Coordinates of C-alpha atoms in Angstrom, one line a residue:
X17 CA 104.8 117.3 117.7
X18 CA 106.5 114.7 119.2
X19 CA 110.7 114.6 119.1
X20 CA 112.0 111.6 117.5
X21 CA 114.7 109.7 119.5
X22 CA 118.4 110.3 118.8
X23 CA 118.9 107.6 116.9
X24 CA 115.4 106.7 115.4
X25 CA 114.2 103.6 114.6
X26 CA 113.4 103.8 110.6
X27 CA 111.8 100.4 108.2
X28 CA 110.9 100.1 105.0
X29 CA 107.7 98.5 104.7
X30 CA 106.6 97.0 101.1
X31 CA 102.8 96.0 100.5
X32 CA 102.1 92.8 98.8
X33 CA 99.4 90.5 97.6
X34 CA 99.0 87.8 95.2
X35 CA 94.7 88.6 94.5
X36 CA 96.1 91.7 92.3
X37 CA 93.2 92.0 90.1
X38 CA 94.7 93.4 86.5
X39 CA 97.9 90.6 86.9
X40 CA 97.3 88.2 89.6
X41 CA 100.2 87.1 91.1
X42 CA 102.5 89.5 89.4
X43 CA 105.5 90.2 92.5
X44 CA 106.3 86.0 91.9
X45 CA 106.1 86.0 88.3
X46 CA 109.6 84.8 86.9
X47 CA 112.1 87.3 85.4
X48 CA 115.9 85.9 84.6
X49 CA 115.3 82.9 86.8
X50 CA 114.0 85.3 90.1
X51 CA 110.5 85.9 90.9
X52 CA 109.7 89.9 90.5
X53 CA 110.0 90.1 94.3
X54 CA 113.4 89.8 94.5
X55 CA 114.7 92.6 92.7
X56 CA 111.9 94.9 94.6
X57 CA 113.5 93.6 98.1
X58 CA 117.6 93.4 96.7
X59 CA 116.9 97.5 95.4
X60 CA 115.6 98.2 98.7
X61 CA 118.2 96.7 100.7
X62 CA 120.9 99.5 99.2
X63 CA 119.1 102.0 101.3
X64 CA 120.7 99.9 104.2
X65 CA 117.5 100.1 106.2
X66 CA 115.2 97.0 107.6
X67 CA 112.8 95.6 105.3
X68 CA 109.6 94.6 106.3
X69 CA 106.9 93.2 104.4
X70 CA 103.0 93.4 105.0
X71 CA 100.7 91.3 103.3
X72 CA 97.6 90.0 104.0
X73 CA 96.2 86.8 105.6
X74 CA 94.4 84.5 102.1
X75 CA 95.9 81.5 102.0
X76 CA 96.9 82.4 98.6
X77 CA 99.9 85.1 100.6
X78 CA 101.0 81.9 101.6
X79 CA 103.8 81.7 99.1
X80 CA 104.6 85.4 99.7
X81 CA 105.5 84.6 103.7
X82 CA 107.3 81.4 102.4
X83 CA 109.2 84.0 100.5
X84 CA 110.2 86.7 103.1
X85 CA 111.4 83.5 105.0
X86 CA 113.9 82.3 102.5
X87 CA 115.4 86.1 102.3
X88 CA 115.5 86.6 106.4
X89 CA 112.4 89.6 105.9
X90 CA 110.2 90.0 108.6
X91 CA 106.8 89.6 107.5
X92 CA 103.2 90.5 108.8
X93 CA 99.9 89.7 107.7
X94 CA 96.6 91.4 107.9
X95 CA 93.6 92.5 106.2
X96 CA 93.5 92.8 102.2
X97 CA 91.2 95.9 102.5
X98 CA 92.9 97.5 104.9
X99 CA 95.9 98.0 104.6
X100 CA 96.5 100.9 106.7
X101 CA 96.1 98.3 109.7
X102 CA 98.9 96.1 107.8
X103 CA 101.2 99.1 108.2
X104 CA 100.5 100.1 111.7
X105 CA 100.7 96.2 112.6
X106 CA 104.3 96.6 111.5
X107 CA 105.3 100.0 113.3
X108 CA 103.8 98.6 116.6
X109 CA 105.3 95.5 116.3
X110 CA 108.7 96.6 115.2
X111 CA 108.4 99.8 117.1
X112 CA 109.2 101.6 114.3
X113 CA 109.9 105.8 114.5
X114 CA 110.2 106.4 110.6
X115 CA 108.4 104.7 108.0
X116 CA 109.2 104.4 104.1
X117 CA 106.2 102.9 102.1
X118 CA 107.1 101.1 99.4
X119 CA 104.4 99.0 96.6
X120 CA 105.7 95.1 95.6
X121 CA 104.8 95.9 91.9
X122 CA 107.7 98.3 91.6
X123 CA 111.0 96.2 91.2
X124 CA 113.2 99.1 90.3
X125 CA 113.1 101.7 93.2
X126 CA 116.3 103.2 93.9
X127 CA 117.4 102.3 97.3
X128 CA 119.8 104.9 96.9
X129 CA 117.5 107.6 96.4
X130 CA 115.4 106.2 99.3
X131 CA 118.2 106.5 101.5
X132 CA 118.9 110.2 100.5
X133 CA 115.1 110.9 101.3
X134 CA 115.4 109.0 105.0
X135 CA 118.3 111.1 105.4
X136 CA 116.7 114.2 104.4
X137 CA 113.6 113.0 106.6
X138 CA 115.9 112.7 109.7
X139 CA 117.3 116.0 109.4
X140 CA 114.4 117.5 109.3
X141 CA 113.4 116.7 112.4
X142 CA 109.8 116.9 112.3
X143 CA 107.1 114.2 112.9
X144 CA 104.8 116.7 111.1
X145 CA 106.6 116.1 107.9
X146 CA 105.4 113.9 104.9
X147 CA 108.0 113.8 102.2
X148 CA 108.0 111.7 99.2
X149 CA 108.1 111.8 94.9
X150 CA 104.9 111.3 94.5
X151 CA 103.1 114.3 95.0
X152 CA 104.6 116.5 92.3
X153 CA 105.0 113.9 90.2
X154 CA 108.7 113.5 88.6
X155 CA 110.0 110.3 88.7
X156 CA 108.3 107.7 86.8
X157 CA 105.5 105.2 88.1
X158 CA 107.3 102.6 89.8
X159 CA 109.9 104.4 91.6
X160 CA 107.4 105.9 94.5
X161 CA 108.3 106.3 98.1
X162 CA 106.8 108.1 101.0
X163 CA 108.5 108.7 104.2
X164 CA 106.3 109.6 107.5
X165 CA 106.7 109.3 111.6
X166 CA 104.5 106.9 113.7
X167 CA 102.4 109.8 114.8
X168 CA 101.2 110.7 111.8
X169 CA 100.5 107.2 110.7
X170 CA 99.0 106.5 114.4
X171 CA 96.6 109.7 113.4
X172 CA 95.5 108.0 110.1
X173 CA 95.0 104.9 111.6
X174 CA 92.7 106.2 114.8
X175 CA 91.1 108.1 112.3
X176 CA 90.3 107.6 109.2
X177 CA 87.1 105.9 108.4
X178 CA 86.6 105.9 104.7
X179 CA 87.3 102.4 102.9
X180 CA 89.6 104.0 100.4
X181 CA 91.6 105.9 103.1
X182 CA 92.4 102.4 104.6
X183 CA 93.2 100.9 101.4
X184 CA 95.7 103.0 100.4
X185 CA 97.5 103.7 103.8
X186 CA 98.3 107.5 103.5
X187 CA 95.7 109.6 101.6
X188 CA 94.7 111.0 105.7
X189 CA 98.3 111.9 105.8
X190 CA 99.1 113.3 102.2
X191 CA 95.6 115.2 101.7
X192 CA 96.6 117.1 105.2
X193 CA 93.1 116.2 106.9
X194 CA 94.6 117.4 110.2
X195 CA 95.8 120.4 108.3
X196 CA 99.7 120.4 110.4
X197 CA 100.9 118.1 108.1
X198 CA 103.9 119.5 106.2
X199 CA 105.3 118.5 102.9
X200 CA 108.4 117.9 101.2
X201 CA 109.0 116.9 97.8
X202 CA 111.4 115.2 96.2
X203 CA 111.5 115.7 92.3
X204 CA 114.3 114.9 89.5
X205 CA 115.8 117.9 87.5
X206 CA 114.0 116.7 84.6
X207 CA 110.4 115.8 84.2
X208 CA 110.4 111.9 83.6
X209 CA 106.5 111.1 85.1
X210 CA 105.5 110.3 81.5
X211 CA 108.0 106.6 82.2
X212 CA 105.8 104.1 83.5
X213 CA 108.1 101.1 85.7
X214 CA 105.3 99.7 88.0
X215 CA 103.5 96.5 87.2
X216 CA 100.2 96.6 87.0
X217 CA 99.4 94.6 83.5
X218 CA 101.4 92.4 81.7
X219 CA 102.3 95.4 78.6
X220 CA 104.1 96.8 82.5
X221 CA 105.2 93.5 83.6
X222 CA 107.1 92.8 79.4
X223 CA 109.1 96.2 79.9
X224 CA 110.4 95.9 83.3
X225 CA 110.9 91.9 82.1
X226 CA 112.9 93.2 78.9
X227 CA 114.9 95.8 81.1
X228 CA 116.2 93.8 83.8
X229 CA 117.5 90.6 80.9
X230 CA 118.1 92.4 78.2
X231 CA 119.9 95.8 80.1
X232 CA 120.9 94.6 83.9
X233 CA 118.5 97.5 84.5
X234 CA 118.1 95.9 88.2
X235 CA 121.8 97.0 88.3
X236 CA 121.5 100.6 87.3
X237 CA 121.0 103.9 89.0
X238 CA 118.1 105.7 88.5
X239 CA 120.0 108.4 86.3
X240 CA 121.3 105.7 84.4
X241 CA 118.0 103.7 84.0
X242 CA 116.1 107.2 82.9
X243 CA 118.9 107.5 80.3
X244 CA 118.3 103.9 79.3
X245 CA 114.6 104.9 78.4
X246 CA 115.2 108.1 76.8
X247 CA 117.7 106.5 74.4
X248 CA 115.0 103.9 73.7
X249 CA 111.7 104.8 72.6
X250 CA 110.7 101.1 71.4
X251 CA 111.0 100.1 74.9
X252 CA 108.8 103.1 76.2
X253 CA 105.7 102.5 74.6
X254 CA 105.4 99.1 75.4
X255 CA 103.4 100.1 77.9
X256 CA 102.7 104.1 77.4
X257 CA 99.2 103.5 76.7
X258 CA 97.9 102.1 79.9
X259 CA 96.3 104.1 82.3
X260 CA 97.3 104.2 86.2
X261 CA 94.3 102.1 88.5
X262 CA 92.2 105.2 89.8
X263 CA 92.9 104.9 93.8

């Protein structure tokens, strides 16, 4: 296990494409006047940590680098399939210490909360750990983060070999394959993993569209966005039926 520095270097790295296959194009797509994106990138920066984002090298990312330019993000670009190589493009590049992963279709994480988690991370002191809210699922779809150290990313990356491993950045990490991974796991007093905010379809891409014009929800806490969906049902099953993509 390797000590972190005193003062370690910690980024938030979001992954983005436009070639999504259930909503191409979905992190642009206009919501109050903004493309998606930029509620996804202004929630992030309250965790007051650099942003990075990693997406891949199609001409059609083109307009996603264009993007990161206009809001000052550093930006990399890499494979499509693996994006595992995106991430640890980033870390060496940015000699990076801590990493927060983050997904572009998910523009109302909670900086906040991912600031608590980085600070939990941190005082932890232990490049063995993984912590994240993903795991035992609490939080709703669309609020995920995981935090890891560059060793245990640099392990996934030297060795993981299956396709889906590299697609999907940490499955080496979080399914323990080197069995000294240890785990920490955020979770919400109250079970809300039945709220789905990620965008994968457009039923996804109407609620979180109706939430941030119709309620500010890009301006809420999570407590208070949770509370927003419990007091409205309607808004729930707009898209309660659809089923998360299989990984």
């Amino acid at each position: 296990m390797a000590a972190f520095p005193s003062l370690p270097r910690v980024g938030i790295i979001s992954q983005a494409r436009m070639t999504s296959t259930r909503l191409p194009g979905k992190v642009l797509l206009p919501i109050g006047g903004r493309p998606m994106l930029h509620y996804h990138l202004a929630r992030l920066r309250t965790a007051g940590l650099p942003l990075y984002l990693a997406i891949t090298t199609n001409t059609a990312d083109n307009s996603l680098a264009d993007f990161a330019t206009t809001q000052a993000i550093p930006c990399v670009r890499g494979s499509e399939d693996d994006v595992l190589s995106r991430y640890w493009q980033c870390v060496e590049q940015h000699e990076l210490d801590i990493i927060v992963r983050v997904t572009s279709d998910c523009p109302l994480l909670d900086g906040a909360l991912i600031g608590q988690g980085v600070a939990e991370y941190i005082k932890q002191a232990d490049s063995r750990l993984y912590l994240s809210n993903v795991l035992e699922r609490t939080f709703p779809r669309g609020l995920d983060f995981e935090v890891f150290s560059r060793e245990l990313l640099a392990e996934a990356f030297h060795n993981s070999t299956l396709l889906s491993d590299r697609e999907h950045v940490t499955p080496y990490i979080h399914q323990n394959r080197s069995g000294t991974v240890r785990f920490q796991h955020i979770t919400h007093p109250t079970d809300r993993s039945n709220y789905r905010l990620t965008v994968d379809t457009a039923e996804d891409f109407e609620l979180v569209r109706v939430l941030i014009e119709q309620y500010q929800a890009h301006q809420l806490t999570t407590t208070e966005l949770l509370d927003l969906l419990a007091a409205h049902p309607e808004l729930v099953a707009l898209n309660a039926h659809i089923e998360q993509k299989k990984a």
